[in-house]
Short mmCIF file of C-alpha atoms and ligand atoms in Angstrom, two decimals:
data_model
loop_
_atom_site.label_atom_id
_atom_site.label_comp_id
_atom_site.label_asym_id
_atom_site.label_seq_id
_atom_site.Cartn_x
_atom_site.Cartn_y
_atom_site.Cartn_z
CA UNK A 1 65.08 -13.15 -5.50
CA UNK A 2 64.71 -11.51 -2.17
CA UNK A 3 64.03 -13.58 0.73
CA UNK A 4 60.65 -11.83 1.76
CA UNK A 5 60.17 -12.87 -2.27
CA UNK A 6 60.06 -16.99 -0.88
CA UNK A 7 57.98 -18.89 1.11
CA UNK A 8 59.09 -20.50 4.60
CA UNK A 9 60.55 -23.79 4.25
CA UNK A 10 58.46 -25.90 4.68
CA UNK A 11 55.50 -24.29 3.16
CA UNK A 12 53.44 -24.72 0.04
CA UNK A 13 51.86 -22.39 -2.06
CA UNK A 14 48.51 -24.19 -3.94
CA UNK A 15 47.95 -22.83 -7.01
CA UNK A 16 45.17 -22.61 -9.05
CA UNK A 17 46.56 -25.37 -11.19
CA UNK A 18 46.44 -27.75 -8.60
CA UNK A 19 43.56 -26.78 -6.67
CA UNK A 20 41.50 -29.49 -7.87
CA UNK A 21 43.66 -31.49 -6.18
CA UNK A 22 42.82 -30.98 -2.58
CA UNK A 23 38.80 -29.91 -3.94
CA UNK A 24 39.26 -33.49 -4.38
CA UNK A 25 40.34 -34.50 -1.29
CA UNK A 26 38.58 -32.34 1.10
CA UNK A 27 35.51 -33.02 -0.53
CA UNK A 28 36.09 -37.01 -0.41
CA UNK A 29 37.15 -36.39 3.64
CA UNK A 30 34.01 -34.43 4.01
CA UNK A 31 31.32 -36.33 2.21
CA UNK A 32 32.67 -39.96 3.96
CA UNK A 33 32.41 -38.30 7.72
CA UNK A 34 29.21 -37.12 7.42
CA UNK A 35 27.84 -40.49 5.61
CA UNK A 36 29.57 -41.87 9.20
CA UNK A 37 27.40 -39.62 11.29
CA UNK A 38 30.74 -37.07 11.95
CA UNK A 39 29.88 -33.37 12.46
CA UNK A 40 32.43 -30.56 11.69
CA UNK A 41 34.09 -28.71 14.35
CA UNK A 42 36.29 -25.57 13.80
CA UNK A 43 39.26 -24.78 16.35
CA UNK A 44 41.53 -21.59 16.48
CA UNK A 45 44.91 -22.14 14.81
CA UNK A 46 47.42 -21.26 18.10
CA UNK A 47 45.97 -22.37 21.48
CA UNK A 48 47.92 -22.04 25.25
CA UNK A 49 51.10 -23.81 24.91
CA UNK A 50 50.29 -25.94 28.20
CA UNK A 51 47.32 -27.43 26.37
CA UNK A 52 49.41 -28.86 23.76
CA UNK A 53 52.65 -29.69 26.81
CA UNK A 54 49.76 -31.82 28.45
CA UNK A 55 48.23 -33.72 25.81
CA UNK A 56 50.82 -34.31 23.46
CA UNK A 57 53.39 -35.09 26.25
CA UNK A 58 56.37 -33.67 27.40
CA UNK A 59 58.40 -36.47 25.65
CA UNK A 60 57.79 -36.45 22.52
CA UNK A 61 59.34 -35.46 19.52
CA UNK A 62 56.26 -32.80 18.98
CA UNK A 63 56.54 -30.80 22.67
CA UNK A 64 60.04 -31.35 22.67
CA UNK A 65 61.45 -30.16 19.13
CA UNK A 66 58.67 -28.92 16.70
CA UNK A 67 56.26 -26.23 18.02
CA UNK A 68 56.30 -23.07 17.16
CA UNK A 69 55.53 -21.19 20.30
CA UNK A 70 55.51 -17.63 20.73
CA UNK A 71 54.81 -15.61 23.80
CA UNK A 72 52.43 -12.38 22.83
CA UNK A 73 51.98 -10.48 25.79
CA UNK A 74 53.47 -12.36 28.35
CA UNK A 75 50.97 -15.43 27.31
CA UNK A 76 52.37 -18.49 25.83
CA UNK A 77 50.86 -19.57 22.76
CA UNK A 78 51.47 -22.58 20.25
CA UNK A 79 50.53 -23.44 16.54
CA UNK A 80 48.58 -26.32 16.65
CA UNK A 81 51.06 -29.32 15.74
CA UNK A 82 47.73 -31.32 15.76
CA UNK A 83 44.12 -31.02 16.16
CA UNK A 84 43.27 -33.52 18.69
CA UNK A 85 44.46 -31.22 21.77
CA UNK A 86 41.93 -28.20 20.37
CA UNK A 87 39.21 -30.54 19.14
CA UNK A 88 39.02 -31.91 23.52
CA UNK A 89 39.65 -28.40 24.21
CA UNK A 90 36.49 -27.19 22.56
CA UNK A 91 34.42 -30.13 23.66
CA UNK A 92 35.39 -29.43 26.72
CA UNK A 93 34.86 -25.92 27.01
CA UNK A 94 31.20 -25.88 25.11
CA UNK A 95 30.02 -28.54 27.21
CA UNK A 96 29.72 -30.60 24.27
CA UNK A 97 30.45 -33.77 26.56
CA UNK A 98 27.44 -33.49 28.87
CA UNK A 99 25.21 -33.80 25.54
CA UNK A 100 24.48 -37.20 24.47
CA UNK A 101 27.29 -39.58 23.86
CA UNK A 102 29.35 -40.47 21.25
CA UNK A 103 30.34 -36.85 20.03
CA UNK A 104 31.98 -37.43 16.85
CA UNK A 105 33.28 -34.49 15.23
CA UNK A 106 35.57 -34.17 12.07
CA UNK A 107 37.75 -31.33 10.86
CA UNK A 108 40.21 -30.19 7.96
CA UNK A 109 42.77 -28.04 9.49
CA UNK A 110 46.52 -26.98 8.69
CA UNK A 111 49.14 -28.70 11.39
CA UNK A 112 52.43 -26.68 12.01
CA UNK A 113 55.52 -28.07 13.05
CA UNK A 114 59.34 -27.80 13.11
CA UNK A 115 60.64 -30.70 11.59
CA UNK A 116 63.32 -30.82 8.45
CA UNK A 117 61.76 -30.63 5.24
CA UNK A 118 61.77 -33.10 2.36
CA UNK A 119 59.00 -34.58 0.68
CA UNK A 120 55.16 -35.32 2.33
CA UNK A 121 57.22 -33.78 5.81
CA UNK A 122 56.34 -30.08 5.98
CA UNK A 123 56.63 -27.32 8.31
CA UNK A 124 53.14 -26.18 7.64
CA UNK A 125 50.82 -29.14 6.93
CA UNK A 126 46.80 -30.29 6.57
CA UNK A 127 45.30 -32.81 7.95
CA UNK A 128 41.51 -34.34 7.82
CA UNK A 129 40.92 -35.64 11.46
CA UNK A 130 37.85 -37.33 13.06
CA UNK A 131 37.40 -37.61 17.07
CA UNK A 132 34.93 -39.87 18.78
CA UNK A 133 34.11 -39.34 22.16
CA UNK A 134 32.19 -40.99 24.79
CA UNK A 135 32.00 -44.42 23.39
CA UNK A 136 34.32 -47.70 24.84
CA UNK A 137 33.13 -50.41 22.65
CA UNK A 138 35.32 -52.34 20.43
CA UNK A 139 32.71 -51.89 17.91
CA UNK A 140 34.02 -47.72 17.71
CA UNK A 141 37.04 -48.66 17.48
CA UNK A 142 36.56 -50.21 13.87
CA UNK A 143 34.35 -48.00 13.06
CA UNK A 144 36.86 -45.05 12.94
CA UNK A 145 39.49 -47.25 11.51
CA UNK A 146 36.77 -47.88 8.78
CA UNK A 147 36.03 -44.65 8.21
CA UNK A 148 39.72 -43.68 6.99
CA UNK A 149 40.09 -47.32 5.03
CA UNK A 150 36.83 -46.06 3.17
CA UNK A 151 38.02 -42.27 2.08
CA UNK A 152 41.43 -44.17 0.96
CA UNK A 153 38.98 -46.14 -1.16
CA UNK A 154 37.44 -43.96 -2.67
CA UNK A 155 40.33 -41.40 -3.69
CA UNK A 156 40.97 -44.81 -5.32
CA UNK A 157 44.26 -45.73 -3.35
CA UNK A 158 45.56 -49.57 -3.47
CA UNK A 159 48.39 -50.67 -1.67
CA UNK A 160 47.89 -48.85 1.42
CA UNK A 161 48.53 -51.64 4.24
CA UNK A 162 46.41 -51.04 7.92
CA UNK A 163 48.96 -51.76 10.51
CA UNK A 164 47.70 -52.29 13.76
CA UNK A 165 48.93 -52.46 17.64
CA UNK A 166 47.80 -52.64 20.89
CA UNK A 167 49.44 -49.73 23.40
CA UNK A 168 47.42 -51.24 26.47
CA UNK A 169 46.54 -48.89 29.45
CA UNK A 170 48.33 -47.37 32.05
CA UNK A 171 47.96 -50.70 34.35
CA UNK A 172 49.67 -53.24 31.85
CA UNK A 173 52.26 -50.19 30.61
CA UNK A 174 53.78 -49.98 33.89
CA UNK A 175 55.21 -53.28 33.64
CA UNK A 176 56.19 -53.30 30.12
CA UNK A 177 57.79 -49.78 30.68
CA UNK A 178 60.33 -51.58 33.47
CA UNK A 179 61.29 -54.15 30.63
CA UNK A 180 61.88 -51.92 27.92
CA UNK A 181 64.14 -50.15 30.67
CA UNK A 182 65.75 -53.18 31.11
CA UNK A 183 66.60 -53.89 28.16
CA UNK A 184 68.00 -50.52 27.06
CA UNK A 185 69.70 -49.67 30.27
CA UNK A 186 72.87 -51.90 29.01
CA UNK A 187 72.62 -49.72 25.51
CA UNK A 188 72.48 -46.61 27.37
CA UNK A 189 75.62 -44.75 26.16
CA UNK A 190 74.95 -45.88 22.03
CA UNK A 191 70.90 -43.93 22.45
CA UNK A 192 70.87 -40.27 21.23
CA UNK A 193 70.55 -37.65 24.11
CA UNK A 194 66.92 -37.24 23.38
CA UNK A 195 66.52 -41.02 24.27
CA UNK A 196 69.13 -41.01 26.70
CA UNK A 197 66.35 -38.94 28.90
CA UNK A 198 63.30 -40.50 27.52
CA UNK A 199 65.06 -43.55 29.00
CA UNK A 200 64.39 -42.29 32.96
CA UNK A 201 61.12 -40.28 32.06
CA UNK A 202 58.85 -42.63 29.33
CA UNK A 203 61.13 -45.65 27.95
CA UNK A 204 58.17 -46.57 25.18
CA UNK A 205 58.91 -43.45 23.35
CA UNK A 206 62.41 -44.81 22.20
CA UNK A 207 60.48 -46.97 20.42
CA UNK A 208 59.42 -44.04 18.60
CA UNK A 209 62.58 -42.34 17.60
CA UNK A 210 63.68 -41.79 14.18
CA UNK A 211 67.56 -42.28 14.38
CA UNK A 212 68.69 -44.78 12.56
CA UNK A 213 71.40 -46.38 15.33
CA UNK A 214 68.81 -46.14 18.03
CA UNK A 215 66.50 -48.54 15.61
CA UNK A 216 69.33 -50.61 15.13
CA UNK A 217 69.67 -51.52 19.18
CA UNK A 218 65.63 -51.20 19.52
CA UNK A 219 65.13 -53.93 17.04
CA UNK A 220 65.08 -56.50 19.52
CA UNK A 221 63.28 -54.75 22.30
CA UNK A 222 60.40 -56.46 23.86
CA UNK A 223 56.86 -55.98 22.55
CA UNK A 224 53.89 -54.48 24.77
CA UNK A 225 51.74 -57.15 23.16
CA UNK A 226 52.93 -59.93 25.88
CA UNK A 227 52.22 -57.42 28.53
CA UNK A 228 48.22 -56.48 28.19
CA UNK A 229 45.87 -57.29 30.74
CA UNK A 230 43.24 -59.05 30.76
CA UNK A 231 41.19 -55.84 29.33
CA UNK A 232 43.17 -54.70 27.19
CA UNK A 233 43.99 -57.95 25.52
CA UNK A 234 40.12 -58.76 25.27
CA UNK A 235 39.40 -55.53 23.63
CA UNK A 236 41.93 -55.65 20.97
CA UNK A 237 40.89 -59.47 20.23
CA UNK A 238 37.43 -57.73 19.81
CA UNK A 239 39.13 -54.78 16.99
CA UNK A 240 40.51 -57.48 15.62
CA UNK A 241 36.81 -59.55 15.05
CA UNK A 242 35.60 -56.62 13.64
CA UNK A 243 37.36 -55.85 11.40
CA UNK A 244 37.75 -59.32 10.08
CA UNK A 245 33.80 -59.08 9.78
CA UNK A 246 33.81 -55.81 8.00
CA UNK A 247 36.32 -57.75 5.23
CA UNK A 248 39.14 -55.07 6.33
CA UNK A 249 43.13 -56.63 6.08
CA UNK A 250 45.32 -55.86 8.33
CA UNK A 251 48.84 -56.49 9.30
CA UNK A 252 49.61 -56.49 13.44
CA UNK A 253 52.28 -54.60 13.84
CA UNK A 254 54.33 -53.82 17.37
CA UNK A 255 56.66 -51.35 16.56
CA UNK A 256 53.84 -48.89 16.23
CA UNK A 257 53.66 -47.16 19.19
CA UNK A 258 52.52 -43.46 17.92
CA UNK A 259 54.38 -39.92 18.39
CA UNK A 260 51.72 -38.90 20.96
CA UNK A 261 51.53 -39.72 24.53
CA UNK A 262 48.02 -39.72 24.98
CA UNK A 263 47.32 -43.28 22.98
CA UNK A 264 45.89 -46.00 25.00
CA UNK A 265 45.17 -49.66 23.40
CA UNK A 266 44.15 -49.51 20.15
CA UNK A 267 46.82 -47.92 17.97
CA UNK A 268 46.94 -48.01 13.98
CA UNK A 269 48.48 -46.42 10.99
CA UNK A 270 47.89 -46.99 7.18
CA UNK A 271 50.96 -47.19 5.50
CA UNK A 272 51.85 -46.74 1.66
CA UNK A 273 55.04 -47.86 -0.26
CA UNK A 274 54.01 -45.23 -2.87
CA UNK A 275 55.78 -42.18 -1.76
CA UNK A 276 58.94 -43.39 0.04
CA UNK A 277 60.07 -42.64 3.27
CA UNK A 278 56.91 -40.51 4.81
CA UNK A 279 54.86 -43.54 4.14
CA UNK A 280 51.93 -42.98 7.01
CA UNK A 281 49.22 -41.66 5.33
CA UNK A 282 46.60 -42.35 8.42
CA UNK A 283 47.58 -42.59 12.04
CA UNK A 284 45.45 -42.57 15.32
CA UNK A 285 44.27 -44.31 17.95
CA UNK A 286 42.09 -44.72 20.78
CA UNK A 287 43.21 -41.99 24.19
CA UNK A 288 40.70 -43.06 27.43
CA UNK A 289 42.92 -40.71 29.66
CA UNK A 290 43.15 -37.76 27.37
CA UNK A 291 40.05 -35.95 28.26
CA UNK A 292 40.50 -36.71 32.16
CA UNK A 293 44.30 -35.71 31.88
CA UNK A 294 43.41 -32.25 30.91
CA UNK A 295 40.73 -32.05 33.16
CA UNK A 296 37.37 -33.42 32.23
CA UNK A 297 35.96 -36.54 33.17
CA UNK A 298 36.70 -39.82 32.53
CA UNK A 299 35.49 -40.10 28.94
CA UNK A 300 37.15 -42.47 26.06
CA UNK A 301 37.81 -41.39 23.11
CA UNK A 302 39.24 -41.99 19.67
CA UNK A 303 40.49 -40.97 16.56
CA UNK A 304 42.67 -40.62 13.71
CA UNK A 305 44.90 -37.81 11.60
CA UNK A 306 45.22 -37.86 8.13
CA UNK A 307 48.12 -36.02 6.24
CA UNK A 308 46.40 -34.54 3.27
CA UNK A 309 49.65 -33.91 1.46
CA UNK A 310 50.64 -37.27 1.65
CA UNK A 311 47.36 -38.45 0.52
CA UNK A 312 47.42 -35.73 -2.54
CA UNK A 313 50.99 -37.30 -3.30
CA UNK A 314 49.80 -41.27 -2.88
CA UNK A 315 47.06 -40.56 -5.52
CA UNK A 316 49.74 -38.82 -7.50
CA UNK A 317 51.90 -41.54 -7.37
CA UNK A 318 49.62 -44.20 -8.15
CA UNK A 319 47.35 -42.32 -10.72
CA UNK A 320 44.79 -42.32 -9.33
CA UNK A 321 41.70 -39.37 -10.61
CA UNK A 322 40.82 -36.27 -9.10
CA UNK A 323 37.43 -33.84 -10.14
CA UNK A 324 37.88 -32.29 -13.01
CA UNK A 325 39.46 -28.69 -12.96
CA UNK A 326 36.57 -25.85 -12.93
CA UNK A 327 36.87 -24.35 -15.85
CA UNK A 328 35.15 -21.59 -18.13
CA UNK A 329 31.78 -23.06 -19.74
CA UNK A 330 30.93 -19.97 -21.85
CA UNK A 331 33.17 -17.27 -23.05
CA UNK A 332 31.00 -14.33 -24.64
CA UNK A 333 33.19 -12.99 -27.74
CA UNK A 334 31.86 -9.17 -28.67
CA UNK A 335 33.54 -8.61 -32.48
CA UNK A 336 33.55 -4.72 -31.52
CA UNK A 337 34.38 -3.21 -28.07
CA UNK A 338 30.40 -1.64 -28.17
CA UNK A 339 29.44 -5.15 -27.49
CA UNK A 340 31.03 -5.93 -23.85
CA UNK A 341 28.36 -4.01 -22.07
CA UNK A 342 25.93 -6.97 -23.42
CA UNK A 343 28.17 -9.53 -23.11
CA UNK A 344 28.87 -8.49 -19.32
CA UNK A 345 25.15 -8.15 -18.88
CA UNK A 346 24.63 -11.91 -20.46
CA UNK A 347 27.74 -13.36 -19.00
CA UNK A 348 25.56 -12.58 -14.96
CA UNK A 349 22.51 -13.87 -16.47
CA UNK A 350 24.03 -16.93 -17.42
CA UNK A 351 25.95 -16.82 -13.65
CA UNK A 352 22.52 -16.75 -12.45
CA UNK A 353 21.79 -20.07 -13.83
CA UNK A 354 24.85 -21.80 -12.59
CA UNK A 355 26.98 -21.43 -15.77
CA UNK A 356 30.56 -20.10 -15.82
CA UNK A 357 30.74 -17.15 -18.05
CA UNK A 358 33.26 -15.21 -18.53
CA UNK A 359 33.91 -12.49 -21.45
CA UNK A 360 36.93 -10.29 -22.41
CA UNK A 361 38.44 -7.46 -19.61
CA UNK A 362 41.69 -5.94 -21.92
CA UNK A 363 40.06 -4.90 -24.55
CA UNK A 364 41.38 -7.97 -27.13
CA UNK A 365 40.48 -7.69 -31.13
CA UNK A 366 38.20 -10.94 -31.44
CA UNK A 367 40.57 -13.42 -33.04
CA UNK A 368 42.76 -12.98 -29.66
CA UNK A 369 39.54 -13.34 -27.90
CA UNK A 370 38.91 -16.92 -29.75
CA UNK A 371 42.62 -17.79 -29.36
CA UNK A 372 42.35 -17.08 -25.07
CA UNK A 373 38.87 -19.08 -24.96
CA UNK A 374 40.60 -22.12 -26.01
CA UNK A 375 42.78 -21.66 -23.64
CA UNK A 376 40.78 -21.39 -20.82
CA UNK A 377 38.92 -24.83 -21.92
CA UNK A 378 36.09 -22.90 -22.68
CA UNK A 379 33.09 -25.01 -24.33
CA UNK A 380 31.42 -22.86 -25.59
CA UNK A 381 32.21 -19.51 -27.66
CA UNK A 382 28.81 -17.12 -27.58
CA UNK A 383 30.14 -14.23 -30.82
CA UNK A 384 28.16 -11.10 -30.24
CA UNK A 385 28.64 -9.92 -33.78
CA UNK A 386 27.57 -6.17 -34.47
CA UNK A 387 24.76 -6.66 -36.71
CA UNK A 388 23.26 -9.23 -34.88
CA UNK A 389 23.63 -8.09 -31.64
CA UNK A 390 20.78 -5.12 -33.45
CA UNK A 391 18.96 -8.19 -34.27
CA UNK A 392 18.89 -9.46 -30.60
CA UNK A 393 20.74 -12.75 -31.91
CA UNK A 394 24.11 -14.29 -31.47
CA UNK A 395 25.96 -17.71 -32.25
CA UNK A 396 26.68 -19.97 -30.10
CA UNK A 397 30.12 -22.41 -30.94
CA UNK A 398 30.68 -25.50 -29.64
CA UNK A 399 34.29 -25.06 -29.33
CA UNK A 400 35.05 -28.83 -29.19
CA UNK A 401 32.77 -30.16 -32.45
CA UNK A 402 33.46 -26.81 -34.16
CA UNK A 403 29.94 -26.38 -34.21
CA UNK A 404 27.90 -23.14 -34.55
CA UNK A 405 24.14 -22.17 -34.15
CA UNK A 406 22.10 -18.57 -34.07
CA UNK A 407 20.74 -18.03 -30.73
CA UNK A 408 18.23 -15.43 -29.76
CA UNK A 409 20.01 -13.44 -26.67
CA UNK A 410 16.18 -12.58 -25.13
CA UNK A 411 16.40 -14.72 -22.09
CA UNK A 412 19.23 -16.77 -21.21
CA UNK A 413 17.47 -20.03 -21.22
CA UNK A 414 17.66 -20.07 -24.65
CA UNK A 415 21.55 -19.61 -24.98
CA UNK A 416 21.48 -22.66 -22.66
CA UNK A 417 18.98 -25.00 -24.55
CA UNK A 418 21.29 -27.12 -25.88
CA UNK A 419 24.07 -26.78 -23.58
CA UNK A 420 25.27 -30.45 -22.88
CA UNK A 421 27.96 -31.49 -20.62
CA UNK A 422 27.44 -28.38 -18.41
CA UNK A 423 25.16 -29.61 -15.83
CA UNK A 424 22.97 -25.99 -14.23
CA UNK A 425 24.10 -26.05 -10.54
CA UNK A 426 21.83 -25.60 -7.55
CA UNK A 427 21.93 -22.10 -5.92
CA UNK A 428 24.95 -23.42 -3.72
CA UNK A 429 25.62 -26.77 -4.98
CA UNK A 430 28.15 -27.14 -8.63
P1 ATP B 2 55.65 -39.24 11.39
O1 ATP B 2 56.01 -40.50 12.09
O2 ATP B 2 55.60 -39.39 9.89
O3 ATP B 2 56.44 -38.05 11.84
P2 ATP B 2 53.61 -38.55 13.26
O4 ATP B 2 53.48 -39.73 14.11
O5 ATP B 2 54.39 -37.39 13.73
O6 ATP B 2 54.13 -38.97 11.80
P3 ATP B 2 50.84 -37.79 13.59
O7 ATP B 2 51.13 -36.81 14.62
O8 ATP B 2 50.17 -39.04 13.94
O9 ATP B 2 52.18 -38.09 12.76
O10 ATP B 2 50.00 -37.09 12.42
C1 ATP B 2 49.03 -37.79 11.65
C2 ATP B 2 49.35 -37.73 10.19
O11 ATP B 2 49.66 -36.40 9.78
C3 ATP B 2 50.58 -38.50 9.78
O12 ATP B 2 50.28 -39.85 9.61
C4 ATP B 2 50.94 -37.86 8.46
O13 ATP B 2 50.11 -38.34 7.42
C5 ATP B 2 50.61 -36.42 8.73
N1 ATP B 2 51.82 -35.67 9.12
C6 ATP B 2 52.43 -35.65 10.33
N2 ATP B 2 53.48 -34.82 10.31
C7 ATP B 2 53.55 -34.30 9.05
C8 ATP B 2 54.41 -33.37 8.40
N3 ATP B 2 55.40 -32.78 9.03
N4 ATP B 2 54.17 -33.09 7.10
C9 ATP B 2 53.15 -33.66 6.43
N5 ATP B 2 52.30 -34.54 6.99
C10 ATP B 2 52.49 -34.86 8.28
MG1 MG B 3 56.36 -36.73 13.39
#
């Protein structure tokens, strides 16, 4: 096949046949933010380069190996590798921050970045996020972290285990950033070259890198949770209470340090056995100096990114059920070719009530017509039969009980009177 013939690696197609899939999962994402008070926000898909070089951080894996930048017109631009940097962007630059505080804002949005294939890690990926900003309590804190534990529960995942960690602030990092140096400093040949730097510029992100060797010699490395101040430690004690309260488990876990740069205390990520390797299905955190770093003012925030892939393949794996398929309700059979002008005409009457209708476009003889109804999952059959089309009439099959009835075709109310299982939609509900 030629290669303009493939997709990038890296990508996905979604077809039809799965579709239902993410229907599922976007509408799951959706419905739970909103019940949380979340609005949506929409951000551009490519945004300056330096937006993404000061947020994300210089250091990490993200900035350092996986955008895809290009320059148009002698302006640097970047994918989004995340939608945190855009969301602050755009709260930023609509002044949404001088309103009253929290904002919380969610979004659905695809993720791009460079990393090696395989499965639940694409080059091209979705994510649901939320972002709270304006709002320092513990109490916010949990209540993102609940809002991802509930969509996982109701997608109907089990085994997904809440690991949590502390990151501290700036004041109580400084310290722990001199020990970690410490203790890698006599390593310092054994790190990849990658960590080799990170060593002089931000020793915590070692803690963060995925080579196996350099886990090996990190194992032992000291953990920021015996360096937080007095704050820091108080506030995650207070997480911690709340969450207990709400009845939510969790695991503490100091390894997790996050692939971003702009985390401060709270730090969390959900974690499934399910699917392997690319376990994290949730990951965020809380990032007071974000908005300040890029220039606003000194607002904290919080929030999480979830990888919708690796949710889609979590309910795979564990079986868990997704909406059913949309599929054809009514197929409208004409025996002879001189019927499909009345079936088209019925088939956007019964549209107009909320039912799908479709009816034969190439011209099939009507067995073939039958045969492709079935296929479609079709419940119904309506057979516009010659004569009785004269008569204004039809039949009506049920195509599961085998069941037929004459219908008059006058209005289409009365094709529908004894529809059951299809339920009439709203003008823009289903
Ligand atoms: P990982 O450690 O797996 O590389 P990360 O720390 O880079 O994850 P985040 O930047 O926190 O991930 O992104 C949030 C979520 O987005 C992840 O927990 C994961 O579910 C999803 N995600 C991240 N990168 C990818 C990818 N390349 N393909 C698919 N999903 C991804
Ligand atoms: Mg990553």
């Amino acid at each position: 096949m030629a290669n303009y013939l493939k997709r990038p690696n890296g990508t996905e197609d979604v077809t039809p046949e799965r579709i239902h899939k993410w229907h599922t999962v976007e509408r799951v994402t959706r419905e739970v933010a909103q019940s949380f008070g979340f609005s949506e926000i929409r951000v551009p898909t490519f945004e300056s380069t330096e937006l993404f070089q000061r947020s994300v951080g210089e250091t990490t894996d993200v900035v350092q190996k996986e955008m895809y930048s290009v320059i148009a017109r002698e302006t640097q631009y970047t994918l989004r590798p995340e939608g945190t940097a855009g969301t602050i962007r755009a709260m930023l630059q609509n002044g949404m921050l001088a309103e009253a505080l929290p904002q919380k804002v969610f979004y659905q949005l695809s993720c791009f970045r460079h990393e090696r294939p395989q499965a639940g890690r694409l080059r091209e990926f979705h994510q649901f996020g939320v972002e709270m900003a304006g709002a320092a309590s513990p109490y916010a804190d949990a209540e993102v972290i609940l809002l991802g534990k509930t969509v996982l529960d109701r997608v109907g995942l089990r085994d997904v285990v809440l690991n949590l960690n502390s990151i501290g602030c700036p004041k109580c990092r400084a310290k722990y950033q001199e020990a970690l140096r410490a203790y890698f400093e006599p390593h310092k040949e054994q790190l990849c070259p990658t960590c080799q730097e990170r060593l002089v510029r931000n020793p915590m992100r070692l803690l963060d890198c995925k080579s196996p060797e350099d886990r090996e010699i990190a194992k032992d490395a000291p953990v920021i949770l015996e360096y937080l101040c007095e704050e820091c430690a108080e506030h995650f004690e207070a997480v911690k209470s709340a969450l207990t309260a709400m009845g939510v488990e969790f695991v503490i876990n100091p390894k997790i340090v996050r692939g971003l740069d702009y985390y401060t205390k709270t730090v969390f990520e959900f974690i499934t056995t399910s699917i392997g390797a690319q376990g994290t299905v949730c990951a965020g955190g809380r990032y007071d100096g974000l908005i300040e770093q890029l220039g606003g003012q000194q607002v904290p925030a919080l929030g999480f990114g979830m990888g919708l892939e690796r949710l889609i393949l979590t309910m795979e794996a564990q079986g868990c059920e997704f909406m059913e398929p949309a599929r054809c309700e009514v197929y409208l059979a004409p025996m002879e070719a001189a019927g499909t002008q009345k079936a088209m005409q019925l088939a956007a009457a019964l549209r107009d009530m909320g039912v799908r209708a479709e009816f034969d476009l190439v011209g099939r003889p009507f067995k073939s017509q039958m045969k492709y109804a079935n296929k479609l999952g079709a419940k119904y059959l309506l057979v516009l039969g010659s004569d009785e089309l004269e008569k204004g009439a039809g039949r009506l099959k049920n195509m599961d009980s085998g069941e037929q009835k004459p219908v008059r075709l006058d209005t289409a109310e009365n094709i529908t009177a004894d529809f059951t299982e299809i339920s009439l939609a709203d003008q823009f509900g289903g």
